Coordinates of C-alpha atoms and ligand atoms in Angstrom, one line a residue:
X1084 CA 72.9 40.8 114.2
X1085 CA 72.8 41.1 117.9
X1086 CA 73.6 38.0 120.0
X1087 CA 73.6 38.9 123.2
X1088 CA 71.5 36.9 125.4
X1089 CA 68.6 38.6 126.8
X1090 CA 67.9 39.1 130.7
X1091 CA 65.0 36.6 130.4
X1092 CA 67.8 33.8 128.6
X1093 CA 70.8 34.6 131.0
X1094 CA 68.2 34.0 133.9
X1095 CA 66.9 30.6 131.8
X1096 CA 70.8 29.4 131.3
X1097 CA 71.4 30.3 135.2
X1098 CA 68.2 28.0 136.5
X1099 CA 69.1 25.2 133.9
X1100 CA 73.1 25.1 134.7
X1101 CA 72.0 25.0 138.6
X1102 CA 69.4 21.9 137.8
X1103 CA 72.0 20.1 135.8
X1104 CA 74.7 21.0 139.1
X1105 CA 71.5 20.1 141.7
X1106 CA 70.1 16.9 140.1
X1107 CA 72.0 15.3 137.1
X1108 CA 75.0 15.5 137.0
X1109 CA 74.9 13.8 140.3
X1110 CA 73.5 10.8 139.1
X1111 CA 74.7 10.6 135.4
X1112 CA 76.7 7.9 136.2
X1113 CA 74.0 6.0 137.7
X1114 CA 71.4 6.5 134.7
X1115 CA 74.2 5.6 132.5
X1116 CA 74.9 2.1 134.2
X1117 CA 70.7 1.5 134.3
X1118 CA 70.3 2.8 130.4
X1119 CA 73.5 0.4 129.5
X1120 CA 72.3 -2.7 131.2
X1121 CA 70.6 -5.1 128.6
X1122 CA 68.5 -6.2 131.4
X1123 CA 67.0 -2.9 131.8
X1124 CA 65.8 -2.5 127.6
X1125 CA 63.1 -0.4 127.1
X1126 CA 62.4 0.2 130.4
X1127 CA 62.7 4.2 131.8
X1128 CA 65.4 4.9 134.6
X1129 CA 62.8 4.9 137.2
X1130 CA 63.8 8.7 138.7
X1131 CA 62.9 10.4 135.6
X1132 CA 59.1 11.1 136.7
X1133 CA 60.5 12.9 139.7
X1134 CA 62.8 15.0 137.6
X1135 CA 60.5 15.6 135.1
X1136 CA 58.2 17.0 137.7
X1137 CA 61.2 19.3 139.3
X1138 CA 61.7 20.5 136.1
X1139 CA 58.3 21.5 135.3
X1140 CA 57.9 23.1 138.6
X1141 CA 61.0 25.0 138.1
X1142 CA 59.7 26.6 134.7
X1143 CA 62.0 24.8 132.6
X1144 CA 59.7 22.5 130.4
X1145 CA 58.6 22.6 126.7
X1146 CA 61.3 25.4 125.9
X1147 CA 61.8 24.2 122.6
X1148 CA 58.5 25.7 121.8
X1149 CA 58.8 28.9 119.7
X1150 CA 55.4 30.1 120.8
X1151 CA 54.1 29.8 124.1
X1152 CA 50.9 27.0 124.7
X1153 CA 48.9 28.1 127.4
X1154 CA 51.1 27.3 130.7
X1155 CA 53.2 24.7 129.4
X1156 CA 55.6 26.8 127.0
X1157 CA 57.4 29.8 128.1
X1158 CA 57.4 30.1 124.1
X1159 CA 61.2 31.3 123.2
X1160 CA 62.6 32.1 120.1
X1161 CA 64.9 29.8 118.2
X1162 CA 67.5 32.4 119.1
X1163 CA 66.6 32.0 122.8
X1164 CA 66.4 28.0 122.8
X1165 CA 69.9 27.6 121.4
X1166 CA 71.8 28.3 124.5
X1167 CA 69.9 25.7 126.8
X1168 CA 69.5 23.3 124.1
X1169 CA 73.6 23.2 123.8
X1170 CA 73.4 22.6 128.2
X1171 CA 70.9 20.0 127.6
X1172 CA 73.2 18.4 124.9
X1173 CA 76.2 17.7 127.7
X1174 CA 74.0 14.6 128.4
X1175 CA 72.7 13.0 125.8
X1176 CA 69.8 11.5 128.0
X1177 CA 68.7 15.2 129.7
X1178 CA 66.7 16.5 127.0
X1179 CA 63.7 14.1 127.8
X1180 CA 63.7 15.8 131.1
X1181 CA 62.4 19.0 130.2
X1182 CA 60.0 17.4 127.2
X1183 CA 62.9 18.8 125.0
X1184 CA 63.5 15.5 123.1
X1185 CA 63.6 14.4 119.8
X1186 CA 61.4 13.1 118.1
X1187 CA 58.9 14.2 120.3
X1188 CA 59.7 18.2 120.0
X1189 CA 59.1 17.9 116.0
X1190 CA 56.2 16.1 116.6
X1191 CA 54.5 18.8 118.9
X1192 CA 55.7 21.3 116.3
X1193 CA 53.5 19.7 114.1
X1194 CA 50.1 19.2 115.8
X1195 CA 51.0 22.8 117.5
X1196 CA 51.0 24.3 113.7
X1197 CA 49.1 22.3 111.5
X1198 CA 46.8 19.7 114.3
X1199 CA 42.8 20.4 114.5
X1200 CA 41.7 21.4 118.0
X1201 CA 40.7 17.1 118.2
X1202 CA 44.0 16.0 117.4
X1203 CA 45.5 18.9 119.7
X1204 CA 43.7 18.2 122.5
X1205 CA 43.9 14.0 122.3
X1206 CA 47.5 14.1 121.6
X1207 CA 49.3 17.3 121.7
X1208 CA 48.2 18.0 124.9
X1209 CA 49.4 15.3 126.9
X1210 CA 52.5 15.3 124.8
X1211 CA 52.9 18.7 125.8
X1212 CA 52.4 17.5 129.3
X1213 CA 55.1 14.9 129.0
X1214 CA 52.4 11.8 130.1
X1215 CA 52.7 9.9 126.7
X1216 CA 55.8 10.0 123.9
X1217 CA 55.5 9.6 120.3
X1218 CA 56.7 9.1 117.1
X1219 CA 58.1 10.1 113.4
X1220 CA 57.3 7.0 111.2
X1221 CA 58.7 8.4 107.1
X1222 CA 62.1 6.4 106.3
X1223 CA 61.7 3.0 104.4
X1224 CA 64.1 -0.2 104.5
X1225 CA 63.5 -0.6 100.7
X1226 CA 63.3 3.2 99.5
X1227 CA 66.1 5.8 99.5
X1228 CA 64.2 7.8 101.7
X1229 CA 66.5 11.0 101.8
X1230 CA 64.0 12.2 98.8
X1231 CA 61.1 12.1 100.8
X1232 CA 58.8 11.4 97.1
X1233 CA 60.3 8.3 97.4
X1234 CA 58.2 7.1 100.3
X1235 CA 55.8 4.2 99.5
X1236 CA 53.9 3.4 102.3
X1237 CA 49.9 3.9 100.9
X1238 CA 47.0 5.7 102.7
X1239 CA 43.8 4.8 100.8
X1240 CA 40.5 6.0 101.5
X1241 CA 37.8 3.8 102.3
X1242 CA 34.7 4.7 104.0
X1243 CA 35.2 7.0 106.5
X1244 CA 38.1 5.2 106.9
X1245 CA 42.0 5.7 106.3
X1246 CA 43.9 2.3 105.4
X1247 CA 47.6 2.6 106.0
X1248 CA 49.9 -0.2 104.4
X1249 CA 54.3 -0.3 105.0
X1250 CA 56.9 -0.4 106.1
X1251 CA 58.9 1.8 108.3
X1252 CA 62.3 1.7 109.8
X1253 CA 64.3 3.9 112.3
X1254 CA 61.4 5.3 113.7
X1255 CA 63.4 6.7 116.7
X1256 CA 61.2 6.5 120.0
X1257 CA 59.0 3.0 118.7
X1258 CA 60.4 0.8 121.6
X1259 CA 59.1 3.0 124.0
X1260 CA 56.3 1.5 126.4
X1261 CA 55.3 5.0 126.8
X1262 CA 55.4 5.7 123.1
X1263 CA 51.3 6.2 121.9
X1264 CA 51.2 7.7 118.9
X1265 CA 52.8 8.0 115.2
X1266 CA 52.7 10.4 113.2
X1267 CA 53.3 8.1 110.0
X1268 CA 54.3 9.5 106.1
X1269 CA 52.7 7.8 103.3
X1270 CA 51.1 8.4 100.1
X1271 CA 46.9 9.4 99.6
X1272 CA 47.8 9.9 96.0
X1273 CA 50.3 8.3 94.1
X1274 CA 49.1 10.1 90.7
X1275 CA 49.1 13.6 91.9
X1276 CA 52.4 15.9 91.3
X1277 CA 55.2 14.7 92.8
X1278 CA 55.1 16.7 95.8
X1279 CA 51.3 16.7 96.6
X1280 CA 51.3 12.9 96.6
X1281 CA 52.1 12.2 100.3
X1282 CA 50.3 13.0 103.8
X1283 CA 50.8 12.6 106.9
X1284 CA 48.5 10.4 109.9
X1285 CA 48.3 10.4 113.4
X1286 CA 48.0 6.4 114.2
X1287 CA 48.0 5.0 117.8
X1288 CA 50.6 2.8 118.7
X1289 CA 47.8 0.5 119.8
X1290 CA 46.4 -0.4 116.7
X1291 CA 46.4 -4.0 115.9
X1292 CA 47.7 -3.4 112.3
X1293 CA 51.2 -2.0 114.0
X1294 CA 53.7 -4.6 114.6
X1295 CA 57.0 -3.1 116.1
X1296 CA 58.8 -6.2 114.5
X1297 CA 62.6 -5.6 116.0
X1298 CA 64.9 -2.8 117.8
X1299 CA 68.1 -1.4 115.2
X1300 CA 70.9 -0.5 117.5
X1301 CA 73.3 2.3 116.1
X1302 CA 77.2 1.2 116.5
X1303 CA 75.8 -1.2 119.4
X1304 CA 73.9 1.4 121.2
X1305 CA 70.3 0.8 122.2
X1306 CA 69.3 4.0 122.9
X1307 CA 66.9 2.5 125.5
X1308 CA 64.1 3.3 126.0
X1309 CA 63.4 5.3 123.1
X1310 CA 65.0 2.8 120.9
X1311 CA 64.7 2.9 116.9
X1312 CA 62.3 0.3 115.5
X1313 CA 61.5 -1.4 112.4
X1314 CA 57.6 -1.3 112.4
X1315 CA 55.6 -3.0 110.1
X1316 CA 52.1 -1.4 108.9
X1317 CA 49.8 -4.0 108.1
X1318 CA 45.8 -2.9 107.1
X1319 CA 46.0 -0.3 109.6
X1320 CA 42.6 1.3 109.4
X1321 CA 42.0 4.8 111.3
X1322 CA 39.4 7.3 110.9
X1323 CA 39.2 10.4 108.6
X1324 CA 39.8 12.7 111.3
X1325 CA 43.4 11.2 112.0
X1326 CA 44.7 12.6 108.9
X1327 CA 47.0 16.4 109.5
X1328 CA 45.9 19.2 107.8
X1329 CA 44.5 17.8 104.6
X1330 CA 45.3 15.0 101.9
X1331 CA 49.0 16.3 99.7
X1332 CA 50.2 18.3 102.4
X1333 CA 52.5 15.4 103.9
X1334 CA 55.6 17.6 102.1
X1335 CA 54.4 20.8 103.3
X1336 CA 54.3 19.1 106.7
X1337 CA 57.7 17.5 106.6
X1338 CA 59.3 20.8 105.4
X1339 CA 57.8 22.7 108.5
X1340 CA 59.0 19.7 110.8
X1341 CA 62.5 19.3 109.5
X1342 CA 63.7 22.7 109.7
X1343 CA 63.2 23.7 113.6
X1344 CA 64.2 19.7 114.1
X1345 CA 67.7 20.1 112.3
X1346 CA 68.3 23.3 114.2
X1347 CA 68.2 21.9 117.5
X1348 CA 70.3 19.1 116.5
X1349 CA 72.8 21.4 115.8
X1350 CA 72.3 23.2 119.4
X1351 CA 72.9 20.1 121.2
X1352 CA 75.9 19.2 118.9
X1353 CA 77.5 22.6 120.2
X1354 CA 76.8 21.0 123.9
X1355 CA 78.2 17.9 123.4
X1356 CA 81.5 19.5 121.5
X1357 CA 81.6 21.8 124.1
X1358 CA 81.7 19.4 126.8
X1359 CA 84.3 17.0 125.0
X1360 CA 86.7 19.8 124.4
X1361 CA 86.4 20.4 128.3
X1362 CA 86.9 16.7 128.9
X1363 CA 90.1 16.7 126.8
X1364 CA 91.1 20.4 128.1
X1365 CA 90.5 18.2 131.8
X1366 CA 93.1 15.5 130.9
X1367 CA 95.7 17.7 129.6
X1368 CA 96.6 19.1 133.3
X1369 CA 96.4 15.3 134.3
X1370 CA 98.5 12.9 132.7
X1371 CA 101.8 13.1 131.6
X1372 CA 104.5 11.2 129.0
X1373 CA 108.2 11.3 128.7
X1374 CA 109.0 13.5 131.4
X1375 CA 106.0 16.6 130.0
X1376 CA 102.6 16.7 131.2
X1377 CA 100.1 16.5 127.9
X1378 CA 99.3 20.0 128.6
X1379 CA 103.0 21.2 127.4
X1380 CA 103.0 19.2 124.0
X1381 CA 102.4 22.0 121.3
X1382 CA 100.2 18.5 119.4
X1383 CA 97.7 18.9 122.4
X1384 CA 97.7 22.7 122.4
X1385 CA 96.9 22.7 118.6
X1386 CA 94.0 20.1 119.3
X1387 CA 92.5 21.8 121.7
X1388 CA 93.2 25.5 120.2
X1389 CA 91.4 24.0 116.3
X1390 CA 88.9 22.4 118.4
X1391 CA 88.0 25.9 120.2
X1392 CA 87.9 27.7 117.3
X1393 CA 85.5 25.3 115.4
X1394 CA 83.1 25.3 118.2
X1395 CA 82.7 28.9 118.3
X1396 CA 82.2 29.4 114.4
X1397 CA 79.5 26.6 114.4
X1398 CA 77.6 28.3 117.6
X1399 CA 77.8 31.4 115.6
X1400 CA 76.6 30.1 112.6
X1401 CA 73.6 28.3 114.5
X1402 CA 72.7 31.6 116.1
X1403 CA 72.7 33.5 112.7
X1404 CA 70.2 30.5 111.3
X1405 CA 68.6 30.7 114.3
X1406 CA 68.3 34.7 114.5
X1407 CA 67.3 34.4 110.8
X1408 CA 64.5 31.5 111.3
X1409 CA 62.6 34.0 114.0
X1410 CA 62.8 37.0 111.9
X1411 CA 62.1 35.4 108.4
X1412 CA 60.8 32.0 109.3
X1413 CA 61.8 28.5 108.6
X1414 CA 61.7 28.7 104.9
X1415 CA 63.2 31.9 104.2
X1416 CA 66.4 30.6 106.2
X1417 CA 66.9 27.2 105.1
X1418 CA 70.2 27.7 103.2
X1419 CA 71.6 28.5 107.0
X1420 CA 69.8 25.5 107.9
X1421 CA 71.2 23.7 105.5
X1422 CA 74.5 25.3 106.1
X1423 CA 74.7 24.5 110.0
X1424 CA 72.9 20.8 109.6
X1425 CA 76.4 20.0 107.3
X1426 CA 78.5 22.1 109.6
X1427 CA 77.7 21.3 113.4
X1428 CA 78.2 17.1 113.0
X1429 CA 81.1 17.2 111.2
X1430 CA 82.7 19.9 113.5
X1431 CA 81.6 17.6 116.6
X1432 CA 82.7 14.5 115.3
X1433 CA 86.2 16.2 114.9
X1434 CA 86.2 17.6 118.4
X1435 CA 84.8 14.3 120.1
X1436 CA 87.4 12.6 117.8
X1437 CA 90.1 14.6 119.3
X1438 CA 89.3 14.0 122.8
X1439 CA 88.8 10.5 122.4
X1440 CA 92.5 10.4 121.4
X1441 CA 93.3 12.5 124.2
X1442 CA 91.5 10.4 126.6
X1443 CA 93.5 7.0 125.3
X1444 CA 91.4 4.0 126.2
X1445 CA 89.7 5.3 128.4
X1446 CA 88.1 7.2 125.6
X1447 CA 86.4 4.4 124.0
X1448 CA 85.0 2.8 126.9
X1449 CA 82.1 3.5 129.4
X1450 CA 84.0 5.9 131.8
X1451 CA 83.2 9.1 129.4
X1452 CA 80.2 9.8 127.1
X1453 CA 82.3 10.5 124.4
X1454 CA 81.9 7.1 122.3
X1455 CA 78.1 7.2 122.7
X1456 CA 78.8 11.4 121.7
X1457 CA 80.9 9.8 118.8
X1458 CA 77.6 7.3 117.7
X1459 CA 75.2 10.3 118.0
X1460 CA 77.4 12.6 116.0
X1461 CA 78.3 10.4 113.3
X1462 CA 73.8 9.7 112.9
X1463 CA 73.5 13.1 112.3
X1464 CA 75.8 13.4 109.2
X1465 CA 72.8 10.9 107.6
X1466 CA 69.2 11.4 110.0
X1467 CA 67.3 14.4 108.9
X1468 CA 68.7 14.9 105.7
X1469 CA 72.7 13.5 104.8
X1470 CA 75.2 16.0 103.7
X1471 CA 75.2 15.6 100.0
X1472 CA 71.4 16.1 100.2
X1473 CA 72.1 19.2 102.1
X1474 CA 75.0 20.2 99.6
X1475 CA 73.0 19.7 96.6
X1476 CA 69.9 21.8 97.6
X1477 CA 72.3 24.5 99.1
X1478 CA 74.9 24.6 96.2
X1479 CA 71.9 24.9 93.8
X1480 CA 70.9 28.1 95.6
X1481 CA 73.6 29.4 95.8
X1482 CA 74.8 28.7 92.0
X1483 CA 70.8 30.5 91.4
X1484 CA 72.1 33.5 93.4
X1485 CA 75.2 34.0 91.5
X1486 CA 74.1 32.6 88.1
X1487 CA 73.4 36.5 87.0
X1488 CA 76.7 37.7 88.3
X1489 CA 79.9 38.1 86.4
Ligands
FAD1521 C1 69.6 6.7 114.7 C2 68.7 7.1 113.6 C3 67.5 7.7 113.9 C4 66.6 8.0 112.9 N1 65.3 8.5 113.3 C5 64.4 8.6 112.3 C6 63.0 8.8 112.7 O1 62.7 9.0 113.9 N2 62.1 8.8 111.7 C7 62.4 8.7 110.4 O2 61.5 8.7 109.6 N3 63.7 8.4 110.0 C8 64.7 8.4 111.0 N4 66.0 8.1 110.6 C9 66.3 7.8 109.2 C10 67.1 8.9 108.5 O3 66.5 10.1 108.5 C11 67.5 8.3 107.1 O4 68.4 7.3 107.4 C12 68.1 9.4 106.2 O5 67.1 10.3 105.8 C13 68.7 8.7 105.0 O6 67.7 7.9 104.3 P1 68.2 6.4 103.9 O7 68.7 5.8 105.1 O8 67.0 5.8 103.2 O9 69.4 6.6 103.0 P2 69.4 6.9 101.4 O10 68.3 7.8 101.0 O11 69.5 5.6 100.7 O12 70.8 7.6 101.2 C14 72.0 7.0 101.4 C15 73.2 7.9 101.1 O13 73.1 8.2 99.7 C16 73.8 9.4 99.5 N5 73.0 10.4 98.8 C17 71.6 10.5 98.8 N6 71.2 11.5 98.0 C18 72.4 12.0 97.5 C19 72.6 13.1 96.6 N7 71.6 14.0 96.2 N8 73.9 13.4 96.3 C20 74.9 12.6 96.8 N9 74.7 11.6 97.6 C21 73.5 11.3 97.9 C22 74.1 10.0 100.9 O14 75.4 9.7 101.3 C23 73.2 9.2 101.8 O15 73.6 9.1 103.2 C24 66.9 7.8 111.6 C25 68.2 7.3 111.2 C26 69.1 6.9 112.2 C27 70.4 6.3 111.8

C-alpha cells in the first residue's frame, strides 16, 4: 500500500486549501449567522451561486466522482478524493460548493452507474452541473429501516404507469426549494425473494402526489436549506421510464450507493476531527488556570496526544478502504467499509468531545462549529447503516474467514 499523494492530488489539496484561505473561511462566520437564523429557513445563503461558479471555474467541482463525466468530473479515485473531502469537512456547509454534497453525490453515483441515457441527461446532467439538488427517499417512520427488506412503500404497475404509495422520513435535502428530484425506495414485488422485492424511482419533487408534510431537526439543528423532511407519497403516478435499471434491483442499487456514500462520510469526519483537535490544540496556548496555562496540564497534553493518534489511525484506515475500493471495487472492500463507517464517528465524536471540554462554554455555543460537528458526528453512528448493523455483517465475515482455522 502506497499513500503518498500523487502530483495531480498535492496540486488539487494546494488549489482547494487556497479557495477555503481566499473565499470561506472569510465569511464562515457570516454564512453561519444566515444558515442559523430561523427567519432565513430553507432559504440558500445568497453568495453560494458566486462560489459555486469560482469553484467550477477553478477545476474544483464534481470531485467526488470516481470517473470523469465529460468536463464536469476530473474523475479521481476514492484514494485521491479522501484528502479534499477531509478539507471540505472543516465546514460542514462547504461541500455544496464544489457539488460534493450528500445526498446529492450518491445520487449522481447512481444515475452515473445504473441511469439510461433519458434519465442521465434530464436529471444527472444538471445535477452534475449543480442547477437542481435532489434526493434519497428509503427510511420509513413505521419500519426499522436499517434492514433495507423492511421497506414498505409499494410501486405497482399500472398501464404504462408506476404508482408509488408511503411514507418516508429523513429524507435529507427534501426542504430544499432547489431540490427536484427523488430517487425513492419501494417495493415492485412484495412476493419475490427477499432481496429482489424492492426498486428504486426517479419521482419529481413536483408531483402532486408528494407532500413534504414537516422539517425533523437533529438536536435542534435545521440544517437549512437542505433540511430532512418527512414526505408523504400519496398515488404518485410516474411513467415506466422513471424506474432505475430494472424492477428487483432496488438492493443492488442501494449496495452500490451506500458504499462510496459511507466512505466519504468518513473523509469528512477526519476533516472535522482534524480541525477540532486544532481548535483545542489553539486554546491550550490561550487560557490559563491556577497559575499554569492549559497547555502545561499533562490532562490537556494526554487529550490532545489520544486525540492525534486516533485521527491518524482512522485516516489510515479510510485510505486502505479507499485504496482497496479502487483496486477491487466497492464490494470486494466492504468489510473496510464497514470497518471505517464504525470507526471514523466514534473516533470524531471523542475528539470533538474533547475539545468541547477544552473550549468550556464557549464550546457548546455558536462561537465554534464544534456542537453542530458534535450533532453531525453523533447522526452518523445511526444514518447509512448503525454500528451494530455494521458489526454484525462484519463480525459474520470475519467469524466465515476464521471458521476453518484452528
Ligand atoms: C440526520 C439524518 C439524515 C438522514 N438522511 C437520510 C436520507 O437522506 N435518506 C434516507 O433514506 N434515510 C436517511 N436517514 C435515515 C437513517 O439512515 C436511518 O435512521 C438509519 O438507517 C436507521 O434506521 P431507523 O431509523 O429506521 O432505525 P432502526 O432500523 O429502527 O434501528 C434502530 C437501532 O436499532 C439497533 N439495531 C438495528 N439492527 C441491529 C442489529 N442487527 N444488532 C443490534 N442492534 C441493531 C441500532 O442501534 C439502530 O440504531 C437519515 C437519518 C438522520 C438522523
Amino acid at each position: 500500500m502506497n499513500f503518498d499523494y500523487t502530483e495531480r492530488i498535492i496540486e488539487l489539496q494546494k488549489k482547494l486549501t487556497s479557495f477555503f484561505e481566499e473565499y470561506i473561511l472569510p465569511i464562515e462566520g457570516e454564512v453561519n449567522a444566515f444558515l442559523y437564523n430561523p427567519d432565513n429557513r430553507w432559504k440558500p445563503w445568497p453568495g453560494m451561486e458566486d462560489l459555486k461558479e469560482k469553484a467550477k471555474t477553478a477545476g474544483l467541482w464534481n470531485l467526488f466522482l470516481p470517473k470523469s463525466y465529460g468536463d464536469l468530473s476530473p474523475g479521481l479515485s476514492n484514494l485521491e478524493y479522501a484528502p479534499l473531502a477531509e478539507i471540505m469537512g472543516r465546514i460542514l456547509w462547504s461541500s455544496e460548493i464544489f457539488n460534493c454534497n450528500a445526498p446529492d453525490t450518491g445520487n449522481m453515483e447512481v444515475l452515473a452507474k445504473y441511469g439510461s441515457p433519458e434519465q442521465q441527461k434530464q436529471w444527472l446532467n444538471p445535477l452534475m452541473e449543480g442547477t437542481i439538488r435532489s434526493a434519497f427517499l428509503m427510511t420509513e417512520p413505521q419500519v426499522a429501516s436499517s434492514d433495507a427488506t423492511n421497506i414498505e412503500t409499494t410501486i405497482t404497475p399500472e398501464g404504462d404507469d408506476y404508482l408509488i404509495n408511503g411514507t418516508k422520513w429523513w429524507s435529507s435535502g427534501g426542504m430544499n426549494p432547489a431540490c427536484k428530484i427523488a430517487i425513492v425506495m419501494g417495493k415492485t414485488d412484495p412476493k419475490a425473494p427477499r432481496h429482489q422485492q424492492q426498486s428504486m424511482i426517479l419521482v419529481p419533487m413536483d408531483n402532486p402526489g408528494v407532500k413534504v408534510t414537516r422539517p425533523l431537526s437533529v438536536f435542534g439543528f435545521n440544517d437549512s436549506p437542505e433540511g430532512h423532511a418527512e414526505i408523504e407519497l400519496e398515488n404518485v403516478r410516474v411513467p415506466k421510464e422513471n424506474l432505475i435499471l430494472g424492477e428487483g434491483r432496488g438492493f443492488e442499487i442501494a449496495q452500490g450507493r451506500l458504499g462510496p456514500g459511507r466512505i466519504h462520510h468518513c473523509m469528512r469526519l477526519i476533516g472535522m476531527a482534524q480541525r477540532s483537535l486544532e481548535l483545542m490544540s489553539r486554546r491550550a496556548t490561550e487560557r490559563s488556570t491556577f497559575g499554569k496555562t492549559f497547555k502545561d496540564y499533562s490532562s490537556i497534553r494526554q487529550e490532545i496526544a489520544q486525540s492525534q493518534c486516533e485521527i491518524e489511525q482512522a485516516r489510515l484506515l479510510t485510505l486502505s478502504a479507499a485504496d482497496k475500493m479502487d483496486k477491487l471495487g466497492n464490494k470486494a472492500s466492504k468489510d473496510l467499509i464497514a470497518m471505517i463507517k464504525i470507526v471514523a464517528p466514534n473516533m470524531a465524536l471523542k475528539v470533538i468531545d474533547r475539545a468541547i471540554q477544552i473550549r468550556g462554554g464557549m464550546g457548546v455555543g455558536p462561537d465554534t462549529p464544534l456542537a453542530h460537528f458534535y450533532a453531525a458526528a453523533r447522526v452518523l453512528r445511526l444514518a447509512d447503516g448503525p454500528d451494530e448493523v455494521h458489526m454484525y455483517q462484519l463480525g459474520k465475515s470475519v467469524i466465515r474467514k476464521h471458521s476453518g482455522n484452528h
